[in-house]
Coordinates of C-alpha atoms in Angstrom, one line a residue:
M1 CA -10.3 34.5 19.1
Y2 CA -10.6 34.6 22.8
E3 CA -9.4 31.9 25.0
I4 CA -12.9 30.9 26.1
D5 CA -14.0 30.6 22.5
R6 CA -11.0 28.2 21.6
L7 CA -11.5 26.2 24.7
R8 CA -15.4 25.9 24.0
I9 CA -14.6 24.7 20.5
T10 CA -11.8 22.4 21.5
D11 CA -14.2 20.8 24.0
Q12 CA -16.9 20.4 21.1
V13 CA -14.5 18.7 18.6
L14 CA -13.0 16.4 21.4
K15 CA -16.3 15.5 22.2
E16 CA -17.2 14.6 18.6
F17 CA -14.1 12.7 18.2
L18 CA -14.9 10.6 21.2
N19 CA -18.2 9.9 20.2
K20 CA -17.4 9.1 16.6
N21 CA -14.6 6.9 17.1
G22 CA -15.7 5.3 20.5
V23 CA -12.7 6.2 22.3
P24 CA -12.4 6.0 26.1
A25 CA -10.9 9.5 26.6
V26 CA -9.0 12.1 24.4
G27 CA -7.1 15.2 25.3
A28 CA -5.4 18.0 23.5
S29 CA -3.2 21.1 24.1
I30 CA -2.7 24.1 22.0
V31 CA 0.7 25.4 22.6
H32 CA 2.0 28.9 21.6
S33 CA 5.6 30.2 21.6
D34 CA 4.7 32.9 24.1
G35 CA 4.0 30.1 26.7
E36 CA 0.2 30.3 26.2
A37 CA -1.3 26.9 26.4
I38 CA -5.0 25.6 26.0
S39 CA -5.4 22.0 27.3
H40 CA -8.7 20.0 27.5
V41 CA -9.5 16.4 28.3
V42 CA -12.7 14.5 27.8
G43 CA -13.9 11.1 28.5
V44 CA -12.9 8.2 30.8
R45 CA -9.8 6.6 32.3
R46 CA -10.9 3.2 31.3
R47 CA -13.8 1.9 29.1
D48 CA -15.3 0.0 31.8
S49 CA -15.3 2.8 34.4
P50 CA -17.0 6.1 34.7
D51 CA -14.1 7.7 36.2
E52 CA -13.3 10.7 34.4
A53 CA -9.9 11.5 33.0
L54 CA -8.3 14.6 34.4
L55 CA -6.0 17.4 33.2
T56 CA -3.5 16.2 35.5
D57 CA -3.4 12.5 34.4
K58 CA -0.4 11.1 32.5
W59 CA -0.7 9.8 28.9
H60 CA 1.7 7.5 27.0
I61 CA 3.3 9.3 24.1
G62 CA 5.3 6.3 22.6
S63 CA 7.6 7.5 19.7
C64 CA 6.7 11.1 20.2
T65 CA 9.4 10.5 22.8
K66 CA 12.1 10.5 20.0
S67 CA 12.0 14.1 19.6
I68 CA 12.8 14.8 23.2
T69 CA 15.8 12.2 23.1
A70 CA 17.2 14.2 20.1
A71 CA 16.7 17.3 22.0
L72 CA 18.5 15.9 24.8
W73 CA 21.5 15.1 22.6
G74 CA 21.4 18.5 21.2
R75 CA 21.7 19.9 24.9
L76 CA 24.7 18.0 25.3
V77 CA 26.3 19.1 22.1
E78 CA 25.6 22.6 23.4
L79 CA 27.2 21.9 26.7
G80 CA 30.3 20.5 25.1
F81 CA 29.7 16.9 26.0
A82 CA 28.8 15.7 22.5
N83 CA 28.8 16.2 18.9
W84 CA 26.5 15.5 16.1
D85 CA 29.3 14.0 14.0
T86 CA 30.8 11.6 16.6
R87 CA 31.1 8.0 15.2
L88 CA 29.8 5.1 16.9
P89 CA 33.2 3.3 17.4
E90 CA 34.4 6.5 19.3
I91 CA 31.3 6.3 21.6
F92 CA 31.3 2.7 22.0
G93 CA 35.2 1.8 21.7
D94 CA 34.8 -0.8 24.5
L95 CA 32.5 -3.0 22.3
R96 CA 33.0 -5.4 19.9
F97 CA 32.4 -4.5 16.0
R98 CA 32.1 -7.2 13.7
D99 CA 31.9 -5.2 10.5
A100 CA 34.2 -2.4 9.6
E101 CA 31.3 -0.6 7.9
W102 CA 30.1 1.0 11.2
A103 CA 33.2 2.9 11.2
N104 CA 31.7 5.9 9.4
V105 CA 28.3 5.8 11.2
T106 CA 27.6 8.8 13.2
I107 CA 25.0 9.6 15.8
R108 CA 23.4 12.1 13.3
H109 CA 22.7 9.1 11.2
V110 CA 21.2 7.3 14.3
L111 CA 19.0 9.9 15.3
Q112 CA 17.6 10.3 11.5
C113 CA 17.2 6.6 11.4
R114 CA 19.8 6.3 8.5
A115 CA 22.4 4.5 10.5
G116 CA 21.3 1.2 8.9
F117 CA 19.5 -0.5 12.0
P118 CA 16.6 -2.6 11.8
T119 CA 13.3 -1.3 13.1
N120 CA 13.4 -3.2 16.5
I121 CA 15.5 -5.6 18.5
R122 CA 15.1 -9.2 17.7
R123 CA 11.7 -10.8 19.1
D124 CA 13.4 -13.3 21.2
L125 CA 15.6 -10.3 22.7
F126 CA 12.6 -8.3 23.0
E127 CA 10.7 -10.8 25.1
A128 CA 13.7 -11.6 27.3
T129 CA 14.1 -7.9 28.2
W130 CA 10.8 -7.7 30.0
K131 CA 12.4 -10.2 32.6
D132 CA 15.8 -8.2 32.7
T133 CA 16.5 -6.5 36.1
R134 CA 19.9 -5.4 35.3
P135 CA 20.5 -1.5 35.1
L136 CA 19.0 0.1 31.9
T137 CA 22.6 1.3 31.0
V138 CA 23.8 -2.3 30.9
Q139 CA 20.7 -3.5 29.2
R140 CA 21.3 -0.6 26.2
S141 CA 25.2 -1.3 26.1
D142 CA 24.2 -5.1 25.4
V143 CA 21.6 -4.2 22.8
V144 CA 24.5 -2.0 21.0
E145 CA 27.0 -4.8 21.2
Q146 CA 24.4 -7.4 19.7
S147 CA 23.3 -4.9 17.0
L148 CA 26.9 -4.1 15.9
Q149 CA 27.7 -7.7 15.1
R150 CA 26.2 -7.5 11.7
P151 CA 26.8 -4.7 9.0
P152 CA 24.3 -1.9 8.4
L153 CA 21.3 -2.4 6.4
R154 CA 21.6 0.1 3.6
F155 CA 23.4 2.8 5.6
G156 CA 22.3 6.2 4.6
E157 CA 18.8 5.4 3.6
F158 CA 15.8 6.0 5.9
R159 CA 14.5 3.1 7.9
Y160 CA 12.2 4.0 10.8
S161 CA 14.0 2.3 13.6
N162 CA 13.0 2.2 17.5
L163 CA 16.5 0.4 17.7
S164 CA 18.2 3.6 16.6
Y165 CA 16.8 5.3 19.4
I166 CA 17.8 2.7 21.9
I167 CA 21.4 3.1 20.6
A168 CA 20.9 6.8 21.0
G169 CA 19.9 6.4 24.6
A170 CA 23.0 4.1 25.1
A171 CA 25.2 7.0 23.6
I172 CA 23.7 9.5 25.9
D173 CA 24.7 6.9 28.9
R174 CA 28.2 7.2 27.6
V175 CA 28.7 10.9 26.9
A176 CA 26.7 12.0 30.0
Q177 CA 28.5 9.6 32.2
T178 CA 25.1 8.8 33.8
S179 CA 21.8 7.1 32.7
F180 CA 19.8 8.4 29.9
E181 CA 17.0 8.9 32.3
D182 CA 19.1 10.9 35.0
A183 CA 20.7 13.0 31.9
L184 CA 17.0 13.7 30.8
E185 CA 16.2 14.9 34.3
H186 CA 19.0 17.0 34.8
Y187 CA 19.3 18.6 31.2
I188 CA 15.9 19.0 30.0
L189 CA 13.4 18.3 32.8
K190 CA 14.5 20.0 35.6
P191 CA 15.5 23.5 33.7
L192 CA 12.0 23.4 32.3
G193 CA 10.2 22.4 35.5
A194 CA 8.4 19.5 33.9
T195 CA 7.8 16.0 35.4
V196 CA 7.4 12.7 33.5
G197 CA 7.5 9.1 33.9
F198 CA 8.4 6.0 32.0
G199 CA 6.2 3.2 31.1
A200 CA 2.5 3.0 31.5
P201 CA 0.7 5.6 33.7
E202 CA -0.8 4.7 36.8
E203 CA -4.2 6.9 36.4
V204 CA -5.2 6.3 32.9
C205 CA -5.3 2.7 31.2
G206 CA -4.5 2.0 27.6
H207 CA -6.8 0.1 25.5
R208 CA -5.1 -2.4 22.8
A209 CA -7.2 -3.2 19.9
R210 CA -9.1 -6.4 20.1
V211 CA -7.8 -7.7 16.8
T212 CA -4.4 -7.2 14.9
L213 CA -4.6 -7.9 11.2
S214 CA -1.8 -7.2 8.7
G215 CA -0.3 -4.9 11.3
M216 CA -3.6 -3.0 11.8
G217 CA -5.2 -2.7 15.3
L218 CA -9.3 -3.3 14.8
F219 CA -11.9 -3.2 17.0
K220 CA -12.3 -1.9 20.6
G221 CA -10.6 -3.8 23.3
P222 CA -10.5 -3.9 26.9
P223 CA -8.3 -1.8 29.3
I224 CA -4.8 -2.9 30.3
G225 CA -3.6 -1.8 33.7
P226 CA -0.1 -0.5 34.5
D227 CA 0.4 -3.8 36.7
D228 CA 0.2 -5.8 33.3
P229 CA 4.0 -6.4 32.3
K230 CA 2.8 -6.0 28.7
S231 CA 1.3 -2.7 29.4
D232 CA 4.2 -1.0 27.5
N233 CA 7.1 -2.1 25.6
P234 CA 10.3 -3.1 27.8
Q235 CA 12.0 -0.3 29.5
V236 CA 15.0 -0.6 27.5
Y237 CA 13.0 1.3 25.0
S238 CA 12.9 4.3 27.2
S239 CA 14.6 6.6 25.0
A240 CA 12.7 5.2 21.9
G241 CA 9.1 5.5 23.2
C242 CA 8.3 4.9 26.8
L243 CA 7.6 8.4 28.0
S244 CA 4.4 9.1 30.1
L245 CA 3.4 12.7 31.1
S246 CA 0.5 15.1 31.7
L247 CA -0.7 17.3 28.7
G248 CA 0.8 20.3 30.8
A249 CA 4.2 18.7 31.1
W250 CA 4.2 17.9 27.4
S251 CA 3.3 21.5 26.5
T252 CA 6.1 22.6 28.6
L253 CA 8.5 20.3 26.6
M254 CA 7.0 21.4 23.5
Q255 CA 8.8 24.8 24.3
I256 CA 11.9 23.3 23.2
F257 CA 11.0 23.3 19.6
L258 CA 9.0 26.3 19.2
S259 CA 10.6 29.4 17.3
G260 CA 10.8 32.4 19.7
S261 CA 9.9 30.3 22.6
H262 CA 9.7 32.3 25.9
R263 CA 11.4 29.2 27.7
K264 CA 14.3 28.8 25.2
L265 CA 16.5 25.7 25.8
L266 CA 18.3 24.9 22.6
Q267 CA 19.8 27.4 20.2
E268 CA 18.3 27.8 16.7
E269 CA 21.5 26.3 15.2
S270 CA 20.7 23.0 17.2
L271 CA 17.0 23.2 16.2
K272 CA 17.8 23.3 12.6
T273 CA 19.8 20.3 13.1
I274 CA 17.0 18.6 14.7
F275 CA 14.5 19.6 11.9
H276 CA 16.8 18.9 9.0
S277 CA 15.7 15.7 7.0
P278 CA 18.3 14.8 4.2
A279 CA 16.7 14.9 0.7
Q280 CA 15.2 11.4 -0.2
S281 CA 12.2 10.4 -2.2
G282 CA 9.2 9.1 -0.3
R283 CA 8.6 9.1 3.4
S284 CA 11.3 10.4 5.8
V285 CA 11.9 11.9 9.1
A286 CA 14.1 14.5 10.8
M287 CA 15.2 13.8 14.3
G288 CA 11.8 12.6 16.1
W289 CA 9.6 14.6 13.4
M290 CA 8.2 13.8 10.1
Q291 CA 9.5 15.7 7.2
P292 CA 6.9 18.4 6.3
T293 CA 5.4 19.0 2.8
P294 CA 5.1 22.9 2.7
S295 CA 3.7 22.8 -0.6
K296 CA 0.6 20.7 0.5
G297 CA 0.3 22.6 3.7
I298 CA 1.7 19.6 5.8
P299 CA 3.4 20.8 9.0
Y300 CA 5.9 18.9 11.2
V301 CA 4.3 16.0 12.8
M302 CA 5.1 13.0 14.8
Q303 CA 3.1 10.1 16.1
G304 CA 3.5 7.5 18.7
S305 CA 1.7 4.4 19.9
N306 CA 2.7 1.2 22.0
T307 CA -0.6 -0.3 20.6
L308 CA -2.6 0.8 23.8
W309 CA -2.2 4.7 23.2
A310 CA -2.3 7.0 20.5
A311 CA -0.4 10.3 20.4
T312 CA 0.2 13.1 18.0
S313 CA 2.5 16.1 18.1
M314 CA 2.2 18.8 15.5
L315 CA 4.0 22.0 14.8
A316 CA 3.0 24.8 12.2
L317 CA 5.6 25.4 9.5
D318 CA 7.0 28.4 11.3
R319 CA 7.2 26.6 14.5
R320 CA 5.4 29.3 16.6
K321 CA 2.5 27.0 17.5
G322 CA 2.0 23.4 18.3
V323 CA -0.8 21.0 18.9
L324 CA -0.7 18.0 21.0
V325 CA -3.4 15.1 20.8
V326 CA -3.5 12.1 23.4
C327 CA -6.0 9.0 23.5
N328 CA -6.0 5.9 25.5
D329 CA -6.9 3.8 22.5
G330 CA -4.3 2.2 20.3
R331 CA -6.7 1.3 17.4
T332 CA -5.0 2.1 14.0
R333 CA -8.0 4.4 13.1
V334 CA -7.5 6.3 16.3
L335 CA -4.1 7.1 15.4
N336 CA -4.9 8.1 11.6
R337 CA -7.8 10.4 12.8
S338 CA -5.8 12.2 15.3
I339 CA -4.0 13.8 12.6
P340 CA -6.7 15.8 11.1
L341 CA -7.9 16.6 14.6
A342 CA -4.5 18.1 15.4
A343 CA -4.5 19.9 12.1
F344 CA -7.9 21.5 12.8
L345 CA -6.7 22.6 16.4
L346 CA -3.5 24.0 14.9
G347 CA -5.9 26.2 12.8
L348 CA -7.8 27.9 15.8

């Protein structure tokens, strides 16, 4: 299929998605391991404005950040700074551990969300971190120490956890001897020539659902600008889900995970570790990617949302092609319907 045909079809399906779901804007990229990428955006930057969204605009990708954090740890392993099976007491030896059960928990468990951490930090601490002006390395270290004051919750079993990836960010602070943010810039972004930000983008506004009921975001809500402190999770979540970037930059980062990529950053052995998910019945994840179901044709996928945005990344089972979908609308239906949209684009 010629590129112009794929772009035409992409434009058509994105406009259909926008009109059917009432989203302000939606964008997508189709990325190939040879470096070819087709990106397109339709819609407006905020629901109450005619200002059109542009390809150069940044989008918040939420928990899709987790795969990038896992890739950064893999890069540090390959460079000799880290190990997949380093135990938490070896990384955080200067901190207080309340329970000896943490002694055998490794960074591998952390990145697979099997270390026994709850989903998030405590609500009172979550609220306090919005006002915390200390360096993020200090904040993350405090989160680690507070989290290790109780025993793991069912160590070895999968429990989706943003807290696990805050812990991973703190571990990167230690082994790289710099902040997670600087390590990401030095070891991932600079080699690939990609530029990213943390927190709500400046150009495009996210839209939170008007009503939240039983964890579901319902009905179209107003835009929330980046100057609003609640426009994103606290920055201590940066390694778990605060990345914002253009579709072009995200397409570049996707080359990390594509098999046979023309811009290889990680060795295949590291990628096998990242994509491996221990056998377990029910829902599970690898390191920042949902476990695929080949028998049902379900590929690798990951989604992210801070309740104002919806982001979806998807990889073909052979990992030679990927699709990215972004939307500045955090309603649950938008997140759910982004998966079939991504799957359709993956088939082009």
